[in-house]
Amino acid sequence: MSMLIEDDPANRRFEILVDDALAGFTQYVPRDDVLIFTHTEVDPGFQNRGVGSALMRGTLDKVRAQGQRVVPRCPFMAAFIDRHPEYADLVTSLD
């Protein structure tokens, strides 16, 4: 099973492709150098196979590489960051 995470700025989301099929996405609202993540979805056919975690890891790695920060309003992303403190430095607030 090959997984690829890509940013789709036109749709304001990062997508995960599994064997070239869209398996899930996480939506964001861009604000300067911050991405406000609002919703994550994994196709039911790909759930419980590590796709959501791979999507989070790949998305956060790309955000870090681009020098951006995140506001995890999506509960799935917030819970992932809580379980993986190596990504906690990417979290910021909008004050």
mmCIF file of C-alpha atoms in Angstrom:
data_model
loop_
_atom_site.group_PDB
_atom_site.id
_atom_site.type_symbol
_atom_site.label_atom_id
_atom_site.label_comp_id
_atom_site.label_asym_id
_atom_site.label_seq_id
_atom_site.Cartn_x
_atom_site.Cartn_y
_atom_site.Cartn_z
ATOM 1 C CA MET A 1 0.000 0.000 0.000
ATOM 2 C CA SER A 2 1.611 3.269 -1.118
ATOM 3 C CA MET A 3 0.579 6.534 0.539
ATOM 4 C CA LEU A 4 1.181 10.053 -0.757
ATOM 5 C CA ILE A 5 0.269 13.297 1.032
ATOM 6 C CA GLU A 6 -0.201 16.373 -1.157
ATOM 7 C CA ASP A 7 -1.274 19.948 -0.492
ATOM 8 C CA ASP A 8 -4.236 21.024 -2.638
ATOM 9 C CA PRO A 9 -4.262 24.816 -2.086
ATOM 10 C CA ALA A 10 -7.171 25.349 -4.501
ATOM 11 C CA ASN A 11 -9.383 23.257 -2.190
ATOM 12 C CA ARG A 12 -7.522 24.371 0.967
ATOM 13 C CA ARG A 13 -6.735 20.874 2.112
ATOM 14 C CA PHE A 14 -4.018 18.264 2.376
ATOM 15 C CA GLU A 15 -5.019 14.970 0.765
ATOM 16 C CA ILE A 16 -3.780 11.435 1.239
ATOM 17 C CA LEU A 17 -3.758 9.139 -1.752
ATOM 18 C CA VAL A 18 -3.546 5.398 -1.120
ATOM 19 C CA ASP A 19 -2.571 3.473 -4.232
ATOM 20 C CA ASP A 20 -3.644 6.559 -6.263
ATOM 21 C CA ALA A 21 -7.140 6.691 -4.676
ATOM 22 C CA LEU A 22 -8.225 9.650 -2.523
ATOM 23 C CA ALA A 23 -8.440 8.126 0.957
ATOM 24 C CA GLY A 24 -8.854 11.230 3.085
ATOM 25 C CA PHE A 25 -8.143 14.903 3.625
ATOM 26 C CA THR A 26 -7.705 17.583 6.255
ATOM 27 C CA GLN A 27 -9.107 21.036 5.500
ATOM 28 C CA TYR A 28 -7.538 24.334 6.496
ATOM 29 C CA VAL A 29 -8.041 28.079 6.377
ATOM 30 C CA PRO A 30 -4.790 29.922 5.601
ATOM 31 C CA ARG A 31 -3.956 33.061 7.578
ATOM 32 C CA ASP A 32 -0.496 34.507 6.902
ATOM 33 C CA ASP A 33 1.985 31.812 8.006
ATOM 34 C CA VAL A 34 -0.667 29.920 9.982
ATOM 35 C CA LEU A 35 -2.982 27.154 8.780
ATOM 36 C CA ILE A 36 -6.183 26.780 10.814
ATOM 37 C CA PHE A 37 -7.207 23.125 10.474
ATOM 38 C CA THR A 38 -10.973 22.731 10.724
ATOM 39 C CA HIS A 39 -11.930 19.224 9.603
ATOM 40 C CA THR A 40 -10.413 15.837 8.796
ATOM 41 C CA GLU A 41 -12.090 12.982 6.970
ATOM 42 C CA VAL A 42 -10.920 9.474 6.118
ATOM 43 C CA ASP A 43 -12.961 7.435 3.657
ATOM 44 C CA PRO A 44 -14.714 4.577 5.521
ATOM 45 C CA GLY A 45 -12.987 2.028 3.283
ATOM 46 C CA PHE A 46 -9.599 3.200 4.574
ATOM 47 C CA GLN A 47 -10.380 3.601 8.279
ATOM 48 C CA ASN A 48 -8.494 1.592 10.915
ATOM 49 C CA ARG A 49 -5.531 1.126 8.549
ATOM 50 C CA GLY A 50 -3.316 3.975 9.786
ATOM 51 C CA VAL A 51 -4.383 6.328 6.998
ATOM 52 C CA GLY A 52 -5.526 9.110 9.354
ATOM 53 C CA SER A 53 -2.268 9.015 11.303
ATOM 54 C CA ALA A 54 -0.237 8.975 8.084
ATOM 55 C CA LEU A 55 -2.249 11.972 6.852
ATOM 56 C CA MET A 56 -1.569 13.894 10.075
ATOM 57 C CA ARG A 57 2.133 13.045 10.144
ATOM 58 C CA GLY A 58 2.632 13.926 6.456
ATOM 59 C CA THR A 59 0.627 17.141 6.745
ATOM 60 C CA LEU A 60 2.474 18.340 9.841
ATOM 61 C CA ASP A 61 5.851 17.457 8.317
ATOM 62 C CA LYS A 62 4.981 19.534 5.233
ATOM 63 C CA VAL A 63 3.750 22.439 7.379
ATOM 64 C CA ARG A 64 7.051 22.354 9.302
ATOM 65 C CA ALA A 65 9.101 22.234 6.082
ATOM 66 C CA GLN A 66 7.218 25.295 4.787
ATOM 67 C CA GLY A 67 7.963 27.230 7.998
ATOM 68 C CA GLN A 68 4.295 27.486 8.930
ATOM 69 C CA ARG A 69 2.364 26.903 12.165
ATOM 70 C CA VAL A 70 -1.019 25.304 12.896
ATOM 71 C CA VAL A 71 -4.149 26.032 14.888
ATOM 72 C CA PRO A 72 -5.684 22.552 15.339
ATOM 73 C CA ARG A 73 -9.417 23.315 15.613
ATOM 74 C CA CYS A 74 -10.097 19.869 14.165
ATOM 75 C CA PRO A 75 -10.460 17.423 17.103
ATOM 76 C CA PHE A 76 -8.686 14.639 15.170
ATOM 77 C CA MET A 77 -5.598 16.776 14.559
ATOM 78 C CA ALA A 78 -5.623 18.134 18.133
ATOM 79 C CA ALA A 79 -5.735 14.587 19.535
ATOM 80 C CA PHE A 80 -2.934 13.469 17.174
ATOM 81 C CA ILE A 81 -0.682 16.328 18.338
ATOM 82 C CA ASP A 82 -1.477 15.503 21.990
ATOM 83 C CA ARG A 83 -0.323 11.909 21.351
ATOM 84 C CA HIS A 84 2.748 13.042 19.353
ATOM 85 C CA PRO A 85 4.424 15.880 21.273
ATOM 86 C CA GLU A 86 7.149 16.134 18.624
ATOM 87 C CA TYR A 87 4.613 18.277 16.728
ATOM 88 C CA ALA A 88 3.596 20.492 19.681
ATOM 89 C CA ASP A 89 6.037 23.230 18.606
ATOM 90 C CA LEU A 90 3.930 23.796 15.474
ATOM 91 C CA VAL A 91 0.852 24.814 17.469
ATOM 92 C CA THR A 92 0.121 28.508 17.835
ATOM 93 C CA SER A 93 -2.853 30.719 18.657
ATOM 94 C CA LEU A 94 -4.411 33.564 16.725
ATOM 95 C CA ASP A 95 -4.115 36.359 19.317
#
